[in-house]
Short mmCIF file of C-alpha atoms and ligand atoms in Angstrom, two decimals:
data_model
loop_
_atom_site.label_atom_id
_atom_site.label_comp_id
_atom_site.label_asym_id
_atom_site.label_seq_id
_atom_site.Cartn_x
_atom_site.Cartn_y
_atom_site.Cartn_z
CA UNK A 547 -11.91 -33.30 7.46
CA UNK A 548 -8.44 -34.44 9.01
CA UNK A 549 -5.29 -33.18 8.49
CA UNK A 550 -4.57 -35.90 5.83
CA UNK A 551 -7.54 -35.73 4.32
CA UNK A 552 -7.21 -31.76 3.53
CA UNK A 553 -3.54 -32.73 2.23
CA UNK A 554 -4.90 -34.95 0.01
CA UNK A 555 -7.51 -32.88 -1.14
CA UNK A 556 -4.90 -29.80 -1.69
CA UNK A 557 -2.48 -31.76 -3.64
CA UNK A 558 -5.74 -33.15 -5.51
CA UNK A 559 -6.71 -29.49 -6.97
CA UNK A 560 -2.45 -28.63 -7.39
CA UNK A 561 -2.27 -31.53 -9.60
CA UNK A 562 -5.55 -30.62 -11.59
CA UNK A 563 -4.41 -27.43 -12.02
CA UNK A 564 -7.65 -25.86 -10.01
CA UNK A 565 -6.44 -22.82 -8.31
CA UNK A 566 -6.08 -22.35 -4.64
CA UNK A 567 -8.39 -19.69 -3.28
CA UNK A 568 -7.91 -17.47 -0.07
CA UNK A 569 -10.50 -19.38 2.45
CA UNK A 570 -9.55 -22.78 1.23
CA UNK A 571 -7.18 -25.35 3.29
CA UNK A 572 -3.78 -24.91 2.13
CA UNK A 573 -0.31 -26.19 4.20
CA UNK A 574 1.32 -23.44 6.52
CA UNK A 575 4.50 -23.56 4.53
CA UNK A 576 2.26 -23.01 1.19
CA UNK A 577 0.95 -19.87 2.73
CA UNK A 578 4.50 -18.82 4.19
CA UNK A 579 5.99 -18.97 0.92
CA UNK A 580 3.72 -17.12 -0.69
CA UNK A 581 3.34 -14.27 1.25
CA UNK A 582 6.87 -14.26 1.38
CA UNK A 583 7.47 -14.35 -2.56
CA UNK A 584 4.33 -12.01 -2.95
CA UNK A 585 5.74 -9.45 -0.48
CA UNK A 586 8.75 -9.63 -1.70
CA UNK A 587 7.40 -9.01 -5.10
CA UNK A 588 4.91 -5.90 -4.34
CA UNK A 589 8.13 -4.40 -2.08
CA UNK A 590 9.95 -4.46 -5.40
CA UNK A 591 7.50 -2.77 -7.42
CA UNK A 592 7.29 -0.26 -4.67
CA UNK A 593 10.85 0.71 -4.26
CA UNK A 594 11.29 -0.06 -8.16
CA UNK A 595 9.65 3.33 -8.44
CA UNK A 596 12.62 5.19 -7.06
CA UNK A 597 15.08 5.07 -9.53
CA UNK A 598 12.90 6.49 -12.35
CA UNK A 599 10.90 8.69 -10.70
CA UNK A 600 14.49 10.21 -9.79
CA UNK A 601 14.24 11.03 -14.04
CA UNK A 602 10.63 12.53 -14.00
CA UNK A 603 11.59 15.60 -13.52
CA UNK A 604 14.52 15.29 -15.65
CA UNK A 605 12.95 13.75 -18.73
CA UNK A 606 13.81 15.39 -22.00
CA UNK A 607 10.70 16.20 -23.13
CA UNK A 608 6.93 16.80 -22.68
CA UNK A 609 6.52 13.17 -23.89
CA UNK A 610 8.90 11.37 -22.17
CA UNK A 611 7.76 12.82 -19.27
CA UNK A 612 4.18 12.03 -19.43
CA UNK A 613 5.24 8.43 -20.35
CA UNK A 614 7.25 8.00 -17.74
CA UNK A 615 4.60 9.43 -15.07
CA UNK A 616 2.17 6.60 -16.25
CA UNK A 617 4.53 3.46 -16.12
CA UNK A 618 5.52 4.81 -12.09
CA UNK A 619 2.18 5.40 -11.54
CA UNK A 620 1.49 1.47 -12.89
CA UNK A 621 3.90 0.44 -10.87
CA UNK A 622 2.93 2.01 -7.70
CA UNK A 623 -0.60 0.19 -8.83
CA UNK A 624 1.48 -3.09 -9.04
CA UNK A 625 2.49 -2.60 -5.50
CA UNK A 626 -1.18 -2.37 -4.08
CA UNK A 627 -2.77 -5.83 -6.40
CA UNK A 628 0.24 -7.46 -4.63
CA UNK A 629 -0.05 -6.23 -1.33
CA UNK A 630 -3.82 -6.97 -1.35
CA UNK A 631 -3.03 -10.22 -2.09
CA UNK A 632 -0.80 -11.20 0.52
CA UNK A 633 -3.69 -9.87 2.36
CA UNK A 634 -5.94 -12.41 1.70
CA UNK A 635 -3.40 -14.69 3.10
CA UNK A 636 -3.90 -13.20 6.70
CA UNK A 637 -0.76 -10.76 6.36
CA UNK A 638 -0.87 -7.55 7.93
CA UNK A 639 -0.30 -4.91 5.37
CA UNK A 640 1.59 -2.59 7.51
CA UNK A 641 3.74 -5.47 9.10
CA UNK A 642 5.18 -6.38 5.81
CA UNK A 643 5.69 -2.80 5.11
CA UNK A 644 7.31 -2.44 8.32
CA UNK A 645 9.67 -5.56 7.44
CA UNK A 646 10.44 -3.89 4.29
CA UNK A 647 11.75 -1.00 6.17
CA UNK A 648 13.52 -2.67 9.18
CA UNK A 649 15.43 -4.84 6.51
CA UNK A 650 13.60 -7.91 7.59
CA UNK A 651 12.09 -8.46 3.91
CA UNK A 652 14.33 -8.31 0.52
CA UNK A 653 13.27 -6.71 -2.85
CA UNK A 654 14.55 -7.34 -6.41
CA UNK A 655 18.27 -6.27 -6.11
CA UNK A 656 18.16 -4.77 -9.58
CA UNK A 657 16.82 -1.62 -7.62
CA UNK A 658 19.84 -1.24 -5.54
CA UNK A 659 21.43 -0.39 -8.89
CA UNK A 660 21.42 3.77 -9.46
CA UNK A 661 20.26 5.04 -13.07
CA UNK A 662 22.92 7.58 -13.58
CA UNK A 663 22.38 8.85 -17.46
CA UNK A 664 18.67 9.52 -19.36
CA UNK A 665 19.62 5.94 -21.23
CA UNK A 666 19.03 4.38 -18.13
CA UNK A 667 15.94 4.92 -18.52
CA UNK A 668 15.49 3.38 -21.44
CA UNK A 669 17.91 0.36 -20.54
CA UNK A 670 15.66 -0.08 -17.56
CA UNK A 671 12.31 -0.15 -19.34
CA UNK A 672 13.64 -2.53 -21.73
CA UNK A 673 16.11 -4.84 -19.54
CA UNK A 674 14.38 -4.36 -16.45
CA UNK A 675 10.57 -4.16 -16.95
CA UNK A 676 11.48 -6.86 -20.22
CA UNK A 677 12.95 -9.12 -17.45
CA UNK A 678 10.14 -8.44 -14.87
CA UNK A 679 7.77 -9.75 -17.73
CA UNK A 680 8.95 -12.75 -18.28
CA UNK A 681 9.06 -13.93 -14.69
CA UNK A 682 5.39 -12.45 -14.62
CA UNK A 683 4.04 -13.68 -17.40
CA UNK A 684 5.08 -17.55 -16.11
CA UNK A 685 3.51 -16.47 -12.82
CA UNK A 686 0.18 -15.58 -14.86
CA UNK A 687 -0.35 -19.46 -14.51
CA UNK A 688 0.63 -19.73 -10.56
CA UNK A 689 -1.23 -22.40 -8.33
CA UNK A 690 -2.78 -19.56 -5.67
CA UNK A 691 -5.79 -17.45 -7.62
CA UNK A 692 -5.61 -13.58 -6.03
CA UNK A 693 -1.64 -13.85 -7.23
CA UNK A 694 -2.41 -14.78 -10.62
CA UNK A 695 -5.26 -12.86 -10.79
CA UNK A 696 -2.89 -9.84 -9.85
CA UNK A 697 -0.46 -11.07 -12.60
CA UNK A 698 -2.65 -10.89 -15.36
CA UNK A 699 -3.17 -7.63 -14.82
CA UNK A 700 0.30 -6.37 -14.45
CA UNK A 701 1.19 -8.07 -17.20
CA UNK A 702 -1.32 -6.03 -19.59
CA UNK A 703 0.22 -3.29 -17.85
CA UNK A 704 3.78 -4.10 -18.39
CA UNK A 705 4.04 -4.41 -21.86
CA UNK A 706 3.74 -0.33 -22.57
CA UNK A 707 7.46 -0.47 -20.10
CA UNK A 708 9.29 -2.45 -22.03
CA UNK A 709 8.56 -0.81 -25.64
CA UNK A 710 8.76 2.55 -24.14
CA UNK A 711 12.07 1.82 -22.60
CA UNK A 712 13.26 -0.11 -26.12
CA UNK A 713 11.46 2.79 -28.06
CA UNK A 714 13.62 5.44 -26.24
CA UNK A 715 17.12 3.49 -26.36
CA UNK A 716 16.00 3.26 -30.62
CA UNK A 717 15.85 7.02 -30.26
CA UNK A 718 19.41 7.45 -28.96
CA UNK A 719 21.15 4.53 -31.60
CA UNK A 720 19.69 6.75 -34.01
CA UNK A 721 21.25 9.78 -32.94
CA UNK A 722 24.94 11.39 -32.30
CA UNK A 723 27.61 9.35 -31.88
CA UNK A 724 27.56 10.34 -28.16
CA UNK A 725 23.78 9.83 -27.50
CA UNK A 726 24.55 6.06 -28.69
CA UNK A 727 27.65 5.47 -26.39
CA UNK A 728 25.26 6.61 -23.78
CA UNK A 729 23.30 3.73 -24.84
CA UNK A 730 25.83 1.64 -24.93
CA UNK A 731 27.45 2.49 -21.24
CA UNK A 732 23.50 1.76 -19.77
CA UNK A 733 23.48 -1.58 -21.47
CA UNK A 734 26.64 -2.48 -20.00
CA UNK A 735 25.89 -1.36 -16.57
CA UNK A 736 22.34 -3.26 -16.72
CA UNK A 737 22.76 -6.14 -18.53
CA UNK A 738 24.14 -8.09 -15.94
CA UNK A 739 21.88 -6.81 -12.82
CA UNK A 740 18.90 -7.73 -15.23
CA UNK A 741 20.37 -11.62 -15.52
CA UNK A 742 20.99 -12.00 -11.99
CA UNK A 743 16.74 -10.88 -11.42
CA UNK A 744 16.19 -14.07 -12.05
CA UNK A 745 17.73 -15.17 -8.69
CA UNK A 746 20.79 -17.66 -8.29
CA UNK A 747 20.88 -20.96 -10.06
CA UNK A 748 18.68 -24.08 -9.67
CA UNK A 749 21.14 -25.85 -7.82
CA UNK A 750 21.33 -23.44 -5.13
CA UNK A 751 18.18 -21.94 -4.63
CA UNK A 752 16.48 -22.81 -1.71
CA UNK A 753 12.84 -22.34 -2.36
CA UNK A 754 12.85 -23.81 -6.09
CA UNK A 755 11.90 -27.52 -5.80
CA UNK A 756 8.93 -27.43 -3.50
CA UNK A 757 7.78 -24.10 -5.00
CA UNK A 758 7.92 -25.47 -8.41
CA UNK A 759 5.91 -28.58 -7.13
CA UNK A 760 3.09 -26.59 -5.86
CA UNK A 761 3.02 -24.95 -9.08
CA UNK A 762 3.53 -21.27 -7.21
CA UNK A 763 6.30 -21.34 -9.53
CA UNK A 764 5.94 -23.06 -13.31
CA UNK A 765 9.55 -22.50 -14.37
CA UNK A 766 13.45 -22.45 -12.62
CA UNK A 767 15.05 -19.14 -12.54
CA UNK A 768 17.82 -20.59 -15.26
CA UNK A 769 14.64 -21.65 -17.56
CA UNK A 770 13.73 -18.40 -17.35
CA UNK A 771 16.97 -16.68 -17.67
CA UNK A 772 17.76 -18.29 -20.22
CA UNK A 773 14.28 -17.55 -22.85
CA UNK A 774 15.11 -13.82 -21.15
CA UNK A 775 18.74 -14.33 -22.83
CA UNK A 776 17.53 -16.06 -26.26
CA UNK A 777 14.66 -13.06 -26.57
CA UNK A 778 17.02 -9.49 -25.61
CA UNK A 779 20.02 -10.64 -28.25
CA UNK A 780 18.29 -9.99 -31.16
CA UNK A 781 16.83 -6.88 -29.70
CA UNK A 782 20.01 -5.59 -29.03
CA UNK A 783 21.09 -6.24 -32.56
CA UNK A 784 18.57 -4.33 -34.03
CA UNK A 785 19.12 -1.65 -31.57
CA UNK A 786 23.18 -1.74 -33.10
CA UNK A 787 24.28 -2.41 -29.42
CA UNK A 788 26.76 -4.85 -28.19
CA UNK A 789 25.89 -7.08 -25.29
CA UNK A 790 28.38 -7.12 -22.84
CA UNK A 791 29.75 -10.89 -22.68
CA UNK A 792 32.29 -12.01 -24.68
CA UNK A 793 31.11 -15.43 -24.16
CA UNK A 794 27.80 -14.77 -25.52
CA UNK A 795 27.14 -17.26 -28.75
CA UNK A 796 24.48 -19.37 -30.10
CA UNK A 797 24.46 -22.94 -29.80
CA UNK A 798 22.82 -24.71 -32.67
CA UNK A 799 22.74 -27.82 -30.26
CA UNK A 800 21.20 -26.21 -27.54
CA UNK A 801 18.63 -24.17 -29.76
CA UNK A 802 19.63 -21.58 -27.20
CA UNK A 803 22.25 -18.80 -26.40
CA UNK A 804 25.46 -19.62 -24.25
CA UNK A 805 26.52 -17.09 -21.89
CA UNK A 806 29.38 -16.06 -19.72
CA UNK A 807 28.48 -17.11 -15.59
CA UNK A 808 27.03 -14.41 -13.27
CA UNK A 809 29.37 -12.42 -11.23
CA UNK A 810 27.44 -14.17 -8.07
CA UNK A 811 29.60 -12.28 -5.64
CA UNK A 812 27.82 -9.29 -6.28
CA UNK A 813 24.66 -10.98 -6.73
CA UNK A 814 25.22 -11.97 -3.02
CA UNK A 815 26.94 -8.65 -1.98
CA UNK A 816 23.69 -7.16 -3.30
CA UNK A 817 21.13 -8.85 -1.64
CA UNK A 818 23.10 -9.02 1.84
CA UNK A 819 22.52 -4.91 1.57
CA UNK A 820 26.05 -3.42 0.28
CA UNK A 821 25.09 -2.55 -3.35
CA UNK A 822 25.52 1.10 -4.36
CA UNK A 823 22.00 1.99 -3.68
CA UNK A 824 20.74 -0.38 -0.67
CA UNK A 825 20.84 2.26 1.81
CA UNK A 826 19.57 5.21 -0.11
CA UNK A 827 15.85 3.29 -1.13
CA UNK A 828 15.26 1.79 2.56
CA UNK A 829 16.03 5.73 3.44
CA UNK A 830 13.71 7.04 0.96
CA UNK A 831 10.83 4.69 1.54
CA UNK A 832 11.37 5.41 5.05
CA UNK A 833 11.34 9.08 4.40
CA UNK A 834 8.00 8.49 2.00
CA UNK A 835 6.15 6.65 4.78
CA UNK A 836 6.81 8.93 7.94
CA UNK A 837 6.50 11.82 5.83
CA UNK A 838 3.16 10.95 4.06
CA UNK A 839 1.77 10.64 7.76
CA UNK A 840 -0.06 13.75 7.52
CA UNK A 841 -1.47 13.04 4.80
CA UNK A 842 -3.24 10.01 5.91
CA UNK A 843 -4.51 11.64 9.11
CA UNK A 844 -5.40 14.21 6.78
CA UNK A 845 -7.78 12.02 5.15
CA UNK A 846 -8.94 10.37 8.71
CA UNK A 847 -9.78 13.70 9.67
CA UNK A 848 -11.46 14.74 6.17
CA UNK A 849 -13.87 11.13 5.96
CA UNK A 850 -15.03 11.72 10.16
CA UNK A 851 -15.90 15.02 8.95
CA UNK A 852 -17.73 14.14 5.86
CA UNK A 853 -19.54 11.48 8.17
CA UNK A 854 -20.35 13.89 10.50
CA UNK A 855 -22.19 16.08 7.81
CA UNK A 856 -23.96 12.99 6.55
CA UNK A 857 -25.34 12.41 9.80
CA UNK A 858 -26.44 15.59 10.83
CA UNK B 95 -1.73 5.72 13.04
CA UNK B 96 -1.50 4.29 10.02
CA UNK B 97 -3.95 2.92 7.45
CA UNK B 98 -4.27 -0.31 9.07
CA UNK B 99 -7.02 1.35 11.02
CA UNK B 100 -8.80 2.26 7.45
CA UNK B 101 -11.04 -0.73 6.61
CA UNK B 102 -10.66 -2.81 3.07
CA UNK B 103 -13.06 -2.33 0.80
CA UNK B 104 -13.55 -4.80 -2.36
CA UNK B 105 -13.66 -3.04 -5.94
CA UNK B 106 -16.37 -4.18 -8.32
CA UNK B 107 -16.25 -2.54 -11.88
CA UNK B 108 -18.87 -2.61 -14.56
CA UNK B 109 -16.61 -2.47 -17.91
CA UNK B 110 -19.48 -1.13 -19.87
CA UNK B 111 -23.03 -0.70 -20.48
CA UNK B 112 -24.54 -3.74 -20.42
CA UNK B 113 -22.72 -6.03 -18.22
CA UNK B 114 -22.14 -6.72 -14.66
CA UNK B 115 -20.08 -4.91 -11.98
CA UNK B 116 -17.20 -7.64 -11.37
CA UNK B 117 -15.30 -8.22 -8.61
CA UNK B 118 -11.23 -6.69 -9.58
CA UNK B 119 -9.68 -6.61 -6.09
CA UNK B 120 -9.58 -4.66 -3.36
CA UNK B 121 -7.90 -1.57 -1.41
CA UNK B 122 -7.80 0.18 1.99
CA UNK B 123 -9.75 3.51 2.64
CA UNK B 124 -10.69 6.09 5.78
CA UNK B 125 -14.24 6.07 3.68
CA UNK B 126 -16.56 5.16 0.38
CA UNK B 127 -15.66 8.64 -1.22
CA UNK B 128 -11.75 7.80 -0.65
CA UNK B 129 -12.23 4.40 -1.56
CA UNK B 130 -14.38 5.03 -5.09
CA UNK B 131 -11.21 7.78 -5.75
CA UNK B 132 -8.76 5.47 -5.00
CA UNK B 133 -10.23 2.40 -6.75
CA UNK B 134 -10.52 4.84 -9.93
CA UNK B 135 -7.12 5.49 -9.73
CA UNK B 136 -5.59 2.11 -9.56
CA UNK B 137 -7.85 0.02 -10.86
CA UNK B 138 -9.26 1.75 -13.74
CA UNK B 139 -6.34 3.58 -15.37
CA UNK B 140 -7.14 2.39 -19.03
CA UNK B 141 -10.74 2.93 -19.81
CA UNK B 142 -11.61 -0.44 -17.57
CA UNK B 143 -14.57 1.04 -16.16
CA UNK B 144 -18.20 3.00 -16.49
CA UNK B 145 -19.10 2.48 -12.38
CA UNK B 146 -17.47 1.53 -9.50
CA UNK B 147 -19.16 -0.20 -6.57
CA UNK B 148 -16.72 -0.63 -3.28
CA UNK B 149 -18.23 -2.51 -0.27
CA UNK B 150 -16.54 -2.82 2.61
CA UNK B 151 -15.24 -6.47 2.82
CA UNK B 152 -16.60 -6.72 6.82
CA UNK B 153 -20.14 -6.75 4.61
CA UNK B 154 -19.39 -9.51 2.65
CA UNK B 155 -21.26 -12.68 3.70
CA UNK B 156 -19.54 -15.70 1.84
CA UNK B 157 -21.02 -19.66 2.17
CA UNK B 158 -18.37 -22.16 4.28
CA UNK B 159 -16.23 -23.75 2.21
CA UNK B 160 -15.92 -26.66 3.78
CA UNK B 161 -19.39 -26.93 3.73
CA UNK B 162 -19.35 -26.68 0.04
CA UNK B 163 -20.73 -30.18 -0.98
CA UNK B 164 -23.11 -30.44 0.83
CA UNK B 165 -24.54 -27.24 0.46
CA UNK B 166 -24.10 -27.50 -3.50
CA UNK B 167 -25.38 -31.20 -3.50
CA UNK B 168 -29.07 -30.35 -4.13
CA UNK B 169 -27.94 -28.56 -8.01
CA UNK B 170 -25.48 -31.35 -8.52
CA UNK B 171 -27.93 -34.02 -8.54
CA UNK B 172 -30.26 -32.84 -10.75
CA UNK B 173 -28.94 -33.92 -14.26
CA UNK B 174 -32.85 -33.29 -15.46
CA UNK B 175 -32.48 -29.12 -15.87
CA UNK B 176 -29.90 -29.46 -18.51
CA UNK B 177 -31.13 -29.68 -21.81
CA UNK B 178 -28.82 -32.60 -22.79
CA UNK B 179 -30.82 -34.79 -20.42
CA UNK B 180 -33.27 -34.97 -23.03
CA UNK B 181 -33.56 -37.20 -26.14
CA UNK B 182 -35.07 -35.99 -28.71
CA UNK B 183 -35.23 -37.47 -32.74
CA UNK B 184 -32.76 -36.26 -34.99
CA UNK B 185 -34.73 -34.91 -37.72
CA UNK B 186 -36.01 -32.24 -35.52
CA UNK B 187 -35.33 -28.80 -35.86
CA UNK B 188 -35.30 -25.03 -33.88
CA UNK B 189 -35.30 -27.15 -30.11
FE1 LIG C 1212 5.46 -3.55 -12.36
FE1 LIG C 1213 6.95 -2.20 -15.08
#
């Protein structure tokens, strides 16, 4: 087939909705993109587990504890379905690990934000994983078939995050006056980190328009920002919290709720590295993979053994 | 060293008795023991399997798909092995 001819025949199975699988013809810039936005997406499950697993430890009970071991264990498993799949776009796996860690590749900002109280934890599994869901749940119907694939299945896996994180921040509104202004302070910190996960608005994100076009992505960031807006108020009002935006109202018109603009100076401040936590999660992941070194040769030397054994 | 040297191995899972191992993804290992471990842990963390089968992807023999037409053509023709090909009277029953 020619050049044109595969074109045609891609844009063919985009428009019929067929997905694109991991031998077929697809156009470099198709395959750059997504192993960009894939990366990008395993790196932030990856270095998403930092800030909670900062809490194991710390959790206030036996429960807790064991809950929140199985959602950073998930999303450690998030991390590999994603990584895998960039691999069966020809990535290397330890190049865009390596990119991670040099700074070359971003991750989802919200990480860059510390969880400072045990209501964080809570805020994060409802704010955070809730936000995560709704971006993944759109992506359940993207054009390329090992990422949706790999989104179906976090998304089975995500829902347990969210109601944990909503079910613990219920436990706190429920209790002293001073566990609820706990929950309170996390709300305000995160409410506004969770918005901006959604990336900056249509009119000035770069990637939008074609990646909407070959159906990698099925909705804008502000289409999805905004069902993330209409869904959290009235979960926030049945938790008794306030949302932090004075502007924040619904508009009959609309069918929707209005809300204040993003702070995009930090948004940008952020992603260009100076948030309060940049620094500290490129460290530990660093730390993680230079330190876990042993343990791979560990198993190296374990598997020639076992080989040897078989063979003799 | 890193685990770029271990080779990928693709996870098939039976869900239970009774149906067929299907393909779920795939992971890096140093060997099949590692790999059957490791695909437990990630990919069957809620009850999704009753086996495992890994095989390492450089085993894998796939058909071209460019080639794909032509080497599906011969099924595609043949209308005849469908039961809908077939006209038979309405008034007949259990067929
Ligand atoms: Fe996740
Ligand atoms: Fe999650």
């Amino acid at each position: 087939m020619t050049q044109a001819e595969h074109e045609r025949h891609f844009n063919d199975k985009i428009a019929k909705e067929i997905k694109i699988e991991p031998n077929d013809w697809m156009p470099d810039e198709y395959r750059q993109t997504l192993i960009r936005q894939i990366s990008q997406h395993a790196h932030s499950e990856v270095v998403g587990m930092l800030p909670e697993g900062n809490w194991i430890t710390r959790a206030p009970n036996l429960r807790r504890k064991a809950v929140l071991l199985a959602k950073v264990q998930d999303e450690a498993g998030h991390g590999l379905y994603l990584y895998s799949a960039t691999e069966t776009l020809g990535a290397d796996r330890e190049q865009t690990i390596d990119d991670l860690h040099t700074g070359k590749a971003k991750y989802s900002s919200i990480f860059n934000y510390p969880a400072l109280t045990w209501a964080d934890i809570g805020a994060i599994g409802w704010l955070v994983d809730g936000a995560a869901i709704m971006n993944q749940v759109a992506l359940c119907r993207t054009s390329y078939g090992p990422y949706a694939r790999a989104m179906v299945k976090i998304c089975k896996e995500e829902s347990f995050h969210q109601r944990q994180g909503y079910e613990s921040l219920m436990k706190l509104c429920n209790g002293t006056p001073q566990q609820k202004a706990m929950a309170q302070d996390a709300l305000n910190r995160f409410w506004w980190p969770a918005l901006m996960m959604f990336g900056p608005n249509d009119a000035e994100s770069t990637h939008s328009e074609q990646s909407i076009a070959w159906k990698i992505k099925r909705f804008t960031n502000d289409e999805l920002r905004q069902s993330f807006v209409d869904a959290t108020v009235p979960q926030a009002e049945i938790l008794g919290l306030t949302i932090p935006d004075e502007n924040l109202k619904w508009n009959e018109e609309r069918g929707h709720y209005d809300f204040s603009e993003i702070n995009w100076d930090e948004f940008w401040q952020v992603v260009k590295g100076n948030g309060p936590c940049n620094k500290e999660r490129l460290a530990a992941r660093i730390k993680a993979k230079e330190e876990g070194l042993w343990v791979r040769e560990a198993a190296n030397a374990f598997a020639k053994k076992r080989a040897m054994k078989k063979s003799a | 060293m890193s685990n770029s040297d271990w080779p990928l191995w693709e996870v098939f899972i039976r869900s239970k008795q009774g149906l067929n191992h299907k393909h779920v993804g795939s992971l890096r290992a140093p060997d099949a023991t590692l790999a059957l471990e490791n695909a437990r842990d990630v990919y069957t963390r809620r009850s999704e399997g009753i086996s495992i089968w890994v095989v390492e992807s450089a085993h894998i023999h796939a058909t071209d798909i460019d080639q794909a037409d032509a080497f599906f053509e011969p099924s595609d023709t043949k209308i005849y092995r469908h039961p809908t090909f077939y006209e038979v009277p309405d008034g007949v029953k259990h067929m």
